[in-house]
Amino acid sequence: MISRWRTQLRKTFTANSDEPPTWAEELDSGDDVGYFPPESAAWAIHSSMTPLVAGIRALLLQTLHPGAMAGVHDHSSFREDPLGRLANTIRWIFTVTYGSTTAAKEGSAFVQRLHTRVTGAYVDSKGVEQRYTAGDPSLVRWVHLAFTDAFLAAHKAYGGRIPGGPDQYVAEWARAGELMGVDDPPRSEADLAAQLAGFDPELTNSRQVQEALRYIKRPPLPRSQRAGYGILFAAAVATLEPRHRELLGLRAPKLGPVPLPIKSATRLVMGLVRLGLGPEGPSEAAAKRRIARVTAVDGTKDPTG
């Protein structure tokens, strides 16, 4: 039973594949350390288990922008293949985090090319129809802000120490925004909050948002993972800013007026997932092999220790 649970768990993160994705193993290729060495804030956060919560939170926040929601609704395969969409998102984040600079640039350029095909129309918060492409600078900025805010908020709530603190993470992950074409991404926690607040007049709830919420609340997971996912979903909702939570029509987990002890339950679920997946993912392991090789060649100290 334990073996079957671990197999199902791994398949959830690899689009139902029995083997680690080939792109993860290929991250051992390259001639430099990459943008984020193992001692970086980005590596610390992304190699932890808090992205389990952050991924859900990012999806919830992204749905509130009608342009971003229209792109997902009209072009995404989240209904037919939600795990495949999850795997694609993981691929880009891990490629930028763990890959060489060349891999990070090529992976980001590939996503940008895909965005040029995503076009359509949506009704904005004022009831006016707008044309869009997924590569619109404003939409790309919104997605970057939502991801950055989600990863930082989840780790602050449920994770450990951030090397250099929250500002360091925002400043480092600004590089990912630049690779995707974001002009002047935030480089501090305060700047991140300010840029997010600047989008408030554009955010809205809608029928499409509620449809997406139904999928985010109850994705088609194996029965063995549903209870744990429910805890992670509650944890993500608890970290949302009250204004975003209210707009989504969600409530922080409470028993009457008393907040539920979601932190302990969340950390328990993250610990179980870590136990099931193993102490180190294939992307991280491949990156460490590359770093050990390139640092041995140039005679510098191996930052992986």
mmCIF file of C-alpha atoms in Angstrom:
data_model
loop_
_atom_site.group_PDB
_atom_site.id
_atom_site.type_symbol
_atom_site.label_atom_id
_atom_site.label_comp_id
_atom_site.label_asym_id
_atom_site.label_seq_id
_atom_site.Cartn_x
_atom_site.Cartn_y
_atom_site.Cartn_z
ATOM 1 C CA MET A 1 0.000 0.000 0.000
ATOM 2 C CA ILE A 2 2.808 2.414 0.837
ATOM 3 C CA SER A 3 4.569 1.637 -2.417
ATOM 4 C CA ARG A 4 1.367 2.250 -4.384
ATOM 5 C CA TRP A 5 0.803 5.553 -2.561
ATOM 6 C CA ARG A 6 4.330 6.722 -3.358
ATOM 7 C CA THR A 7 3.896 5.770 -7.012
ATOM 8 C CA GLN A 8 0.610 7.666 -7.244
ATOM 9 C CA LEU A 9 2.186 10.670 -5.549
ATOM 10 C CA ARG A 10 5.082 10.812 -8.008
ATOM 11 C CA LYS A 11 2.677 10.500 -10.947
ATOM 12 C CA THR A 12 0.755 13.535 -9.716
ATOM 13 C CA PHE A 13 3.830 15.690 -10.302
ATOM 14 C CA THR A 14 4.950 14.046 -13.546
ATOM 15 C CA ALA A 15 1.693 14.096 -15.562
ATOM 16 C CA ASN A 16 1.019 10.413 -14.755
ATOM 17 C CA SER A 17 4.443 9.245 -15.940
ATOM 18 C CA ASP A 18 6.099 6.305 -14.174
ATOM 19 C CA GLU A 19 9.567 7.799 -14.645
ATOM 20 C CA PRO A 20 11.114 11.188 -13.827
ATOM 21 C CA PRO A 21 10.707 13.556 -16.802
ATOM 22 C CA THR A 22 13.650 13.629 -19.192
ATOM 23 C CA TRP A 23 13.886 17.416 -18.956
ATOM 24 C CA ALA A 24 14.713 17.099 -15.243
ATOM 25 C CA GLU A 25 17.643 14.784 -15.906
ATOM 26 C CA GLU A 26 18.848 17.118 -18.668
ATOM 27 C CA LEU A 27 19.384 19.909 -16.141
ATOM 28 C CA ASP A 28 22.792 18.373 -15.434
ATOM 29 C CA SER A 29 23.867 19.797 -18.808
ATOM 30 C CA GLY A 30 25.362 23.262 -19.108
ATOM 31 C CA ASP A 31 28.547 25.165 -18.435
ATOM 32 C CA ASP A 32 27.684 27.377 -15.474
ATOM 33 C CA VAL A 33 26.058 27.337 -12.038
ATOM 34 C CA GLY A 34 22.936 29.092 -13.301
ATOM 35 C CA TYR A 35 21.129 32.114 -11.967
ATOM 36 C CA PHE A 36 20.436 30.609 -8.548
ATOM 37 C CA PRO A 37 23.152 28.713 -6.651
ATOM 38 C CA PRO A 38 22.172 26.259 -3.886
ATOM 39 C CA GLU A 39 22.687 28.882 -1.175
ATOM 40 C CA SER A 40 20.248 31.310 -2.823
ATOM 41 C CA ALA A 41 16.854 32.284 -1.442
ATOM 42 C CA ALA A 42 15.143 31.026 -4.613
ATOM 43 C CA TRP A 43 16.748 27.577 -4.282
ATOM 44 C CA ALA A 44 15.834 27.387 -0.572
ATOM 45 C CA ILE A 45 12.171 28.143 -1.191
ATOM 46 C CA HIS A 46 11.670 26.150 -4.375
ATOM 47 C CA SER A 47 13.409 23.039 -3.047
ATOM 48 C CA SER A 48 11.226 22.984 0.057
ATOM 49 C CA MET A 49 7.704 21.624 0.306
ATOM 50 C CA THR A 50 6.016 25.033 0.598
ATOM 51 C CA PRO A 51 5.515 25.234 -3.206
ATOM 52 C CA LEU A 52 2.745 22.656 -2.635
ATOM 53 C CA VAL A 53 0.781 25.475 -0.997
ATOM 54 C CA ALA A 54 2.208 28.227 -3.189
ATOM 55 C CA GLY A 55 1.074 26.592 -6.416
ATOM 56 C CA ILE A 56 -2.537 26.496 -5.230
ATOM 57 C CA ARG A 57 -2.355 30.062 -3.941
ATOM 58 C CA ALA A 58 -0.893 31.334 -7.214
ATOM 59 C CA LEU A 59 -3.714 29.727 -9.193
ATOM 60 C CA LEU A 60 -6.333 31.248 -6.910
ATOM 61 C CA LEU A 61 -4.844 34.718 -7.232
ATOM 62 C CA GLN A 62 -4.292 34.526 -10.979
ATOM 63 C CA THR A 63 -7.949 33.726 -11.630
ATOM 64 C CA LEU A 64 -8.986 37.158 -10.374
ATOM 65 C CA HIS A 65 -7.574 38.958 -13.411
ATOM 66 C CA PRO A 66 -10.161 38.581 -16.209
ATOM 67 C CA GLY A 67 -7.494 38.640 -18.921
ATOM 68 C CA ALA A 68 -5.459 35.876 -17.313
ATOM 69 C CA MET A 69 -8.632 33.931 -16.551
ATOM 70 C CA ALA A 70 -9.824 34.215 -20.157
ATOM 71 C CA GLY A 71 -6.540 32.775 -21.418
ATOM 72 C CA VAL A 72 -6.823 29.807 -19.077
ATOM 73 C CA HIS A 73 -10.515 29.289 -19.790
ATOM 74 C CA ASP A 74 -10.221 29.521 -23.580
ATOM 75 C CA HIS A 75 -6.874 27.864 -24.245
ATOM 76 C CA SER A 76 -5.749 25.803 -21.254
ATOM 77 C CA SER A 77 -6.190 22.057 -20.883
ATOM 78 C CA PHE A 78 -6.859 22.368 -17.147
ATOM 79 C CA ARG A 79 -10.246 20.605 -17.481
ATOM 80 C CA GLU A 80 -9.028 17.625 -19.518
ATOM 81 C CA ASP A 81 -5.475 17.367 -18.205
ATOM 82 C CA PRO A 82 -4.958 19.379 -15.000
ATOM 83 C CA LEU A 83 -1.936 17.294 -13.998
ATOM 84 C CA GLY A 84 -0.329 17.959 -17.366
ATOM 85 C CA ARG A 85 -0.750 21.693 -16.877
ATOM 86 C CA LEU A 86 0.730 21.374 -13.381
ATOM 87 C CA ALA A 87 3.707 19.468 -14.804
ATOM 88 C CA ASN A 88 4.320 22.189 -17.408
ATOM 89 C CA THR A 89 4.332 24.893 -14.740
ATOM 90 C CA ILE A 90 6.706 22.868 -12.575
ATOM 91 C CA ARG A 91 8.978 22.381 -15.570
ATOM 92 C CA TRP A 92 9.422 26.112 -16.182
ATOM 93 C CA ILE A 93 9.929 27.011 -12.511
ATOM 94 C CA PHE A 94 12.467 24.246 -11.930
ATOM 95 C CA THR A 95 14.292 24.910 -15.205
ATOM 96 C CA VAL A 96 14.790 28.554 -14.245
ATOM 97 C CA THR A 97 15.656 27.699 -10.633
ATOM 98 C CA TYR A 98 18.016 24.773 -11.184
ATOM 99 C CA GLY A 99 19.106 24.983 -14.808
ATOM 100 C CA SER A 100 22.099 26.651 -16.381
ATOM 101 C CA THR A 101 21.621 30.205 -17.632
ATOM 102 C CA THR A 102 21.220 28.825 -21.155
ATOM 103 C CA ALA A 103 18.538 26.360 -20.046
ATOM 104 C CA ALA A 104 16.689 29.104 -18.139
ATOM 105 C CA LYS A 105 16.750 31.442 -21.147
ATOM 106 C CA GLU A 106 15.671 28.745 -23.599
ATOM 107 C CA GLY A 107 12.903 27.491 -21.317
ATOM 108 C CA SER A 108 11.537 31.002 -20.858
ATOM 109 C CA ALA A 109 11.751 31.753 -24.579
ATOM 110 C CA PHE A 110 9.791 28.571 -25.299
ATOM 111 C CA VAL A 111 6.993 29.650 -22.949
ATOM 112 C CA GLN A 112 6.956 33.106 -24.528
ATOM 113 C CA ARG A 113 6.522 31.573 -27.974
ATOM 114 C CA LEU A 114 3.576 29.551 -26.705
ATOM 115 C CA HIS A 115 2.019 32.730 -25.329
ATOM 116 C CA THR A 116 1.906 34.332 -28.770
ATOM 117 C CA ARG A 117 -0.707 31.730 -29.784
ATOM 118 C CA VAL A 118 -2.990 32.504 -26.841
ATOM 119 C CA THR A 119 -5.293 35.305 -27.986
ATOM 120 C CA GLY A 120 -8.903 36.253 -27.501
ATOM 121 C CA ALA A 121 -11.214 38.694 -25.766
ATOM 122 C CA TYR A 122 -12.487 39.245 -22.246
ATOM 123 C CA VAL A 123 -14.803 41.607 -20.393
ATOM 124 C CA ASP A 124 -12.855 43.767 -17.941
ATOM 125 C CA SER A 125 -13.911 44.860 -14.451
ATOM 126 C CA LYS A 126 -15.783 47.838 -15.946
ATOM 127 C CA GLY A 127 -17.784 45.699 -18.356
ATOM 128 C CA VAL A 128 -15.790 46.678 -21.434
ATOM 129 C CA GLU A 129 -14.612 44.040 -23.889
ATOM 130 C CA GLN A 130 -10.834 43.932 -24.323
ATOM 131 C CA ARG A 131 -8.640 42.008 -26.725
ATOM 132 C CA TYR A 132 -5.661 40.162 -25.257
ATOM 133 C CA THR A 133 -2.693 37.946 -25.937
ATOM 134 C CA ALA A 134 -1.003 35.962 -23.180
ATOM 135 C CA GLY A 135 2.177 37.863 -23.995
ATOM 136 C CA ASP A 136 0.683 41.255 -23.117
ATOM 137 C CA PRO A 137 3.177 42.986 -20.772
ATOM 138 C CA SER A 138 0.476 43.673 -18.189
ATOM 139 C CA LEU A 139 -0.692 40.050 -18.075
ATOM 140 C CA VAL A 140 2.867 38.714 -17.922
ATOM 141 C CA ARG A 141 3.564 41.082 -15.024
ATOM 142 C CA TRP A 142 0.406 39.931 -13.215
ATOM 143 C CA VAL A 143 1.387 36.277 -13.497
ATOM 144 C CA HIS A 144 4.926 37.040 -12.266
ATOM 145 C CA LEU A 145 3.590 38.998 -9.294
ATOM 146 C CA ALA A 146 1.095 36.267 -8.423
ATOM 147 C CA PHE A 147 3.773 33.560 -8.492
ATOM 148 C CA THR A 148 6.301 35.593 -6.519
ATOM 149 C CA ASP A 149 3.755 36.604 -3.898
ATOM 150 C CA ALA A 150 2.446 33.053 -3.571
ATOM 151 C CA PHE A 151 5.849 31.410 -3.132
ATOM 152 C CA LEU A 152 6.951 34.030 -0.618
ATOM 153 C CA ALA A 153 3.712 34.045 1.403
ATOM 154 C CA ALA A 154 3.523 30.249 1.572
ATOM 155 C CA HIS A 155 7.119 29.919 2.738
ATOM 156 C CA LYS A 156 6.761 32.663 5.338
ATOM 157 C CA ALA A 157 3.690 30.905 6.716
ATOM 158 C CA TYR A 158 4.788 27.257 6.586
ATOM 159 C CA GLY A 159 8.487 27.085 5.723
ATOM 160 C CA GLY A 160 11.850 27.675 7.284
ATOM 161 C CA ARG A 161 14.477 30.386 7.056
ATOM 162 C CA ILE A 162 14.898 32.358 3.832
ATOM 163 C CA PRO A 163 18.571 33.155 3.138
ATOM 164 C CA GLY A 164 18.786 36.934 3.051
ATOM 165 C CA GLY A 165 15.130 37.301 4.004
ATOM 166 C CA PRO A 166 11.983 38.022 1.956
ATOM 167 C CA ASP A 167 13.510 40.973 0.109
ATOM 168 C CA GLN A 168 16.327 38.757 -1.120
ATOM 169 C CA TYR A 169 13.884 36.245 -2.580
ATOM 170 C CA VAL A 170 11.876 38.923 -4.396
ATOM 171 C CA ALA A 171 15.069 40.471 -5.760
ATOM 172 C CA GLU A 172 16.397 37.109 -6.952
ATOM 173 C CA TRP A 173 13.159 35.959 -8.554
ATOM 174 C CA ALA A 174 12.977 39.266 -10.422
ATOM 175 C CA ARG A 175 15.402 37.559 -12.817
ATOM 176 C CA ALA A 176 12.659 35.063 -13.722
ATOM 177 C CA GLY A 177 10.350 37.972 -14.467
ATOM 178 C CA GLU A 178 12.946 39.576 -16.695
ATOM 179 C CA LEU A 179 13.445 36.321 -18.587
ATOM 180 C CA MET A 180 9.709 36.387 -19.340
ATOM 181 C CA GLY A 181 9.839 40.001 -20.509
ATOM 182 C CA VAL A 182 8.671 41.817 -17.363
ATOM 183 C CA ASP A 183 10.024 45.353 -17.300
ATOM 184 C CA ASP A 184 11.271 46.468 -13.875
ATOM 185 C CA PRO A 185 9.848 43.596 -11.760
ATOM 186 C CA PRO A 186 9.688 44.165 -7.982
ATOM 187 C CA ARG A 187 12.901 43.745 -6.039
ATOM 188 C CA SER A 188 11.615 44.018 -2.468
ATOM 189 C CA GLU A 189 8.643 42.734 -0.514
ATOM 190 C CA ALA A 190 7.223 46.260 -0.234
ATOM 191 C CA ASP A 191 7.593 46.828 -3.978
ATOM 192 C CA LEU A 192 5.875 43.494 -4.628
ATOM 193 C CA ALA A 193 2.921 44.488 -2.443
ATOM 194 C CA ALA A 194 2.685 47.883 -4.132
ATOM 195 C CA GLN A 195 2.707 46.446 -7.652
ATOM 196 C CA LEU A 196 0.069 43.872 -6.691
ATOM 197 C CA ALA A 197 -2.133 46.583 -5.205
ATOM 198 C CA GLY A 198 -1.868 48.479 -8.472
ATOM 199 C CA PHE A 199 -3.875 45.684 -10.126
ATOM 200 C CA ASP A 200 -6.768 45.867 -7.637
ATOM 201 C CA PRO A 201 -9.059 47.945 -9.911
ATOM 202 C CA GLU A 202 -8.694 45.299 -12.651
ATOM 203 C CA LEU A 203 -9.598 42.269 -10.539
ATOM 204 C CA THR A 204 -13.052 40.745 -10.567
ATOM 205 C CA ASN A 205 -15.016 37.607 -9.823
ATOM 206 C CA SER A 206 -16.989 35.946 -12.604
ATOM 207 C CA ARG A 207 -18.632 32.731 -13.750
ATOM 208 C CA GLN A 208 -15.294 31.672 -15.248
ATOM 209 C CA VAL A 209 -13.548 32.301 -11.928
ATOM 210 C CA GLN A 210 -16.064 30.169 -10.058
ATOM 211 C CA GLU A 211 -15.708 27.387 -12.640
ATOM 212 C CA ALA A 212 -11.928 27.440 -12.176
ATOM 213 C CA LEU A 213 -12.356 27.453 -8.406
ATOM 214 C CA ARG A 214 -14.336 24.224 -8.577
ATOM 215 C CA TYR A 215 -11.396 22.539 -10.322
ATOM 216 C CA ILE A 216 -8.842 24.038 -7.948
ATOM 217 C CA LYS A 217 -10.855 22.955 -4.896
ATOM 218 C CA ARG A 218 -11.389 19.384 -6.080
ATOM 219 C CA PRO A 219 -8.889 18.330 -8.731
ATOM 220 C CA PRO A 220 -9.074 14.730 -10.012
ATOM 221 C CA LEU A 221 -6.571 13.270 -7.578
ATOM 222 C CA PRO A 222 -6.339 9.671 -6.342
ATOM 223 C CA ARG A 223 -8.446 9.025 -3.263
ATOM 224 C CA SER A 224 -5.293 8.639 -1.149
ATOM 225 C CA GLN A 225 -4.326 12.270 -1.830
ATOM 226 C CA ARG A 226 -7.639 14.071 -1.440
ATOM 227 C CA ALA A 227 -7.574 14.665 2.317
ATOM 228 C CA GLY A 228 -4.029 16.004 2.163
ATOM 229 C CA TYR A 229 -4.897 18.249 -0.754
ATOM 230 C CA GLY A 230 -7.860 19.615 1.180
ATOM 231 C CA ILE A 231 -5.480 20.706 3.941
ATOM 232 C CA LEU A 232 -3.090 22.292 1.421
ATOM 233 C CA PHE A 233 -6.004 24.142 -0.203
ATOM 234 C CA ALA A 234 -7.096 25.497 3.189
ATOM 235 C CA ALA A 235 -3.511 26.522 3.877
ATOM 236 C CA ALA A 236 -3.351 28.423 0.589
ATOM 237 C CA VAL A 237 -6.642 30.205 1.308
ATOM 238 C CA ALA A 238 -5.392 31.179 4.782
ATOM 239 C CA THR A 239 -2.387 33.016 3.288
ATOM 240 C CA LEU A 240 -4.396 35.097 0.806
ATOM 241 C CA GLU A 241 -4.781 38.786 1.467
ATOM 242 C CA PRO A 242 -8.263 39.394 2.918
ATOM 243 C CA ARG A 243 -9.291 41.522 -0.080
ATOM 244 C CA HIS A 244 -8.376 38.734 -2.516
ATOM 245 C CA ARG A 245 -10.024 36.062 -0.383
ATOM 246 C CA GLU A 246 -13.230 38.093 -0.159
ATOM 247 C CA LEU A 247 -13.276 38.722 -3.901
ATOM 248 C CA LEU A 248 -12.946 34.986 -4.530
ATOM 249 C CA GLY A 249 -15.774 34.272 -2.108
ATOM 250 C CA LEU A 250 -13.533 32.173 0.143
ATOM 251 C CA ARG A 251 -13.094 32.176 3.910
ATOM 252 C CA ALA A 252 -10.120 31.484 6.118
ATOM 253 C CA PRO A 253 -10.494 28.061 7.789
ATOM 254 C CA LYS A 254 -12.286 28.546 11.121
ATOM 255 C CA LEU A 255 -14.457 26.615 13.550
ATOM 256 C CA GLY A 256 -16.976 29.317 14.334
ATOM 257 C CA PRO A 257 -14.906 32.331 15.425
ATOM 258 C CA VAL A 258 -11.843 30.201 16.223
ATOM 259 C CA PRO A 259 -9.124 29.822 13.533
ATOM 260 C CA LEU A 260 -8.263 26.198 12.857
ATOM 261 C CA PRO A 261 -4.671 24.998 13.566
ATOM 262 C CA ILE A 262 -3.909 24.824 9.866
ATOM 263 C CA LYS A 263 -0.154 25.338 10.232
ATOM 264 C CA SER A 264 0.470 22.072 12.095
ATOM 265 C CA ALA A 265 -1.716 20.085 9.714
ATOM 266 C CA THR A 266 -0.042 21.683 6.694
ATOM 267 C CA ARG A 267 3.431 20.878 7.927
ATOM 268 C CA LEU A 268 2.353 17.304 8.589
ATOM 269 C CA VAL A 269 1.080 16.932 5.009
ATOM 270 C CA MET A 270 4.241 18.510 3.593
ATOM 271 C CA GLY A 271 6.322 16.110 5.654
ATOM 272 C CA LEU A 272 4.388 13.128 4.338
ATOM 273 C CA VAL A 273 4.811 14.325 0.756
ATOM 274 C CA ARG A 274 8.548 14.765 1.334
ATOM 275 C CA LEU A 275 8.671 11.234 2.686
ATOM 276 C CA GLY A 276 6.842 9.952 -0.379
ATOM 277 C CA LEU A 277 8.872 11.857 -2.968
ATOM 278 C CA GLY A 278 12.245 11.484 -1.285
ATOM 279 C CA PRO A 279 14.652 14.030 0.198
ATOM 280 C CA GLU A 280 15.733 15.439 -3.151
ATOM 281 C CA GLY A 281 13.954 15.770 -6.476
ATOM 282 C CA PRO A 282 15.515 14.768 -9.822
ATOM 283 C CA SER A 283 15.785 18.417 -10.951
ATOM 284 C CA GLU A 284 17.724 19.443 -7.865
ATOM 285 C CA ALA A 285 19.967 16.376 -8.047
ATOM 286 C CA ALA A 286 20.739 17.021 -11.723
ATOM 287 C CA ALA A 287 21.582 20.648 -10.981
ATOM 288 C CA LYS A 288 23.973 19.647 -8.224
ATOM 289 C CA ARG A 289 25.767 17.258 -10.587
ATOM 290 C CA ARG A 290 26.200 20.070 -13.116
ATOM 291 C CA ILE A 291 27.417 22.517 -10.481
ATOM 292 C CA ALA A 292 29.926 20.007 -9.096
ATOM 293 C CA ARG A 293 31.255 19.438 -12.606
ATOM 294 C CA VAL A 294 31.614 23.079 -13.645
ATOM 295 C CA THR A 295 33.142 24.159 -10.348
ATOM 296 C CA ALA A 296 35.662 21.309 -10.532
ATOM 297 C CA VAL A 297 36.663 22.448 -14.031
ATOM 298 C CA ASP A 298 37.187 26.113 -13.149
ATOM 299 C CA GLY A 299 38.702 25.374 -9.754
ATOM 300 C CA THR A 300 36.115 27.268 -7.703
ATOM 301 C CA LYS A 301 34.534 25.952 -4.536
ATOM 302 C CA ASP A 302 31.531 23.690 -5.079
ATOM 303 C CA PRO A 303 28.561 25.609 -3.554
ATOM 304 C CA THR A 304 26.662 22.360 -3.003
ATOM 305 C CA GLY A 305 29.155 21.415 -0.330
#
